[in-house]
Amino acid sequence: MGKMYEGMQSFASQLSFGSDVSLRPEATASVVRAYVEHGMQVQPGNVKLYYMGPMFRRERPQKGRYRQFYQIGAEVLGQSDAPGIDAEVIEMLMRLFEKLKLKGAILNINSIGDKNCRPAYVEKLREELVKVREQLGEDSKRRIETNPLRVLDSKLEHEQPIIAHLPRIADHLCDACKTHYDEVKRQLDLRGIAYQENWRLVRGLDYYMRTTFEITAPGLGSQNAVCGGGRYDGLVELLGGQATTKGIGFAIGTDRLILSLQEAGEGGAPGGLDVYLAWFGGAAQSAAISLSRRLRDAGFSVELPAVEMKFGKSLGLADRLKARHAVIVGDDELAAGIFTVKRFADGSQQKLGEAQLFEYLEASRRAQA
Ligand code: AMP
């Protein structure tokens, strides 16, 4: 008993009361708060900000959905809501995914109206949902009251035919929102960006308006969105800033992005080892050390063994490290002032002077990009 009491006492002494801790679920509001707090509205042009970091949500975990996950996001804040901004933000994203070799990414877009036209649409949606209430699942039933738009998000199989008959926001946009949306699509066309219109694409938070978008990628199962974004023109005002400030942004789910790349067999950004620098003999080591520096300065990744190894063992390690090339420096090479380079992809081998070696590796890097 005494022991237990002591244990409880020590536990109690570690508790501290009166300090509530919240874990951030997303970062858009924080970025906007920082924009307002630091008076960034005086900066010239649109203010473009980015962040990356862990986010926390109390969700039912499954593949691609975690309680702690990572996001990379960007926001554009300023006095303009020109549709060209929306399109440029999307263009940047699609370009990033292209560079990362994310295959099969699909851009979905929609407009969810603004405070002039959305409330009437939401009411209409609610009226229709009430009529089919008994056929809906528990989540959707609850959302009729709390947030009818979110019913459109539902993935429940038996709700799909019901949702297909619900009123669509595109038929209820006011003229200003409709013009804005048409221009976003034209601006995407100007940039050669393919998109699908998805009338069921909505955002969970109230301050989103007009343009919403989502990018899906293969290999993720039901949680297939790698990025979500949208316009939130009223948020700056809501957080105490200038009423005229507009904003748009997105967040990439880093975990899902990596998962999709892995499922497709892509390691992500071009990585791996460009050169394994195999050296044999003390004199060769010093030549290899200085060559490795020049190679690294030129942006190649280099593995330089710290101790001398037997030829077979050294080349075997290069292979296991998945090096693209082995550059060999031994007595013969030193005497002739050349390097032997072996390309693992096809087993070809050549003897090259240093300038030629760099040209050869550059060409190989270009071919890989
Ligand atoms: P959101 O902030 O809800 O618009 O989400 C933006 C992106 O973050 C989504 O498209 C997902 O890629 C990712 N994401 C959101 N919630 C989670 C989660 N619980 N686990 C992993 N990734 C998530």
Tab-separated table of C-alpha atoms in Angstrom, residues 26-33 35 47-49 51 73-78 80-81 85-86 89 112-114 118 180 203 205-213 228-239 242-251:
chain	number	residue	atom	x	y	z
A	26	GLU	CA	-3.283	22.157	-40.397
A	27	ALA	CA	-1.277	25.312	-41.002
A	28	THR	CA	-3.273	27.663	-43.215
A	29	ALA	CA	-4.786	29.542	-40.283
A	30	SER	CA	-1.338	29.813	-38.650
A	31	VAL	CA	0.175	31.224	-41.837
A	32	VAL	CA	-2.629	33.784	-42.094
A	33	ARG	CA	-2.161	34.682	-38.432
A	35	TYR	CA	0.714	37.340	-42.174
A	47	VAL	CA	3.024	37.461	-50.501
A	48	LYS	CA	3.973	33.844	-51.174
A	49	LEU	CA	4.676	31.686	-48.139
A	51	TYR	CA	5.686	25.571	-44.690
A	73	GLY	CA	1.988	23.713	-48.019
A	74	ALA	CA	2.036	27.088	-49.691
A	75	GLU	CA	-0.200	30.153	-49.546
A	76	VAL	CA	-0.535	33.269	-51.705
A	77	LEU	CA	-1.952	36.306	-49.916
A	78	GLY	CA	-2.648	39.741	-51.323
A	80	SER	CA	-5.917	40.239	-55.871
A	81	ASP	CA	-8.122	37.201	-56.399
A	85	ILE	CA	-3.137	33.178	-59.276
A	86	ASP	CA	-5.218	30.041	-58.726
A	89	VAL	CA	-0.466	27.832	-57.770
A	112	ILE	CA	-17.907	26.103	-54.121
A	113	GLY	CA	-19.258	29.628	-54.530
A	114	ASP	CA	-19.016	32.444	-52.015
A	118	ARG	CA	-23.351	29.224	-51.216
A	180	HIS	CA	-14.236	33.499	-61.733
A	203	ARG	CA	-13.542	21.652	-48.389
A	205	LEU	CA	-13.784	24.282	-43.376
A	206	ASP	CA	-16.243	27.125	-43.697
A	207	TYR	CA	-13.833	29.822	-44.763
A	208	TYR	CA	-13.067	28.177	-48.100
A	209	MET	CA	-14.758	29.696	-51.146
A	210	ARG	CA	-14.731	29.564	-54.947
A	211	THR	CA	-11.813	27.507	-56.301
A	212	THR	CA	-11.198	24.154	-54.645
A	213	PHE	CA	-8.863	21.500	-55.977
A	228	GLY	CA	-5.850	19.541	-51.339
A	229	GLY	CA	-6.252	23.243	-51.749
A	230	GLY	CA	-8.555	26.147	-52.181
A	231	ARG	CA	-9.330	29.824	-52.033
A	232	TYR	CA	-10.180	31.458	-48.700
A	233	ASP	CA	-10.718	35.159	-49.346
A	234	GLY	CA	-12.441	35.895	-46.034
A	235	LEU	CA	-9.943	34.274	-43.687
A	236	VAL	CA	-7.568	37.210	-43.273
A	237	GLU	CA	-10.459	39.390	-42.141
A	238	LEU	CA	-11.721	36.635	-39.836
A	239	LEU	CA	-8.327	36.588	-38.103
A	242	GLN	CA	-7.577	43.714	-43.719
A	243	ALA	CA	-11.006	42.812	-45.105
A	244	THR	CA	-9.819	43.250	-48.683
A	245	THR	CA	-7.067	40.616	-48.484
A	246	LYS	CA	-7.533	37.460	-50.538
A	247	GLY	CA	-5.841	34.100	-50.195
A	248	ILE	CA	-5.364	30.730	-51.808
A	249	GLY	CA	-3.216	27.765	-50.846
A	250	PHE	CA	-2.696	24.042	-50.728
A	251	ALA	CA	-1.242	21.287	-48.597
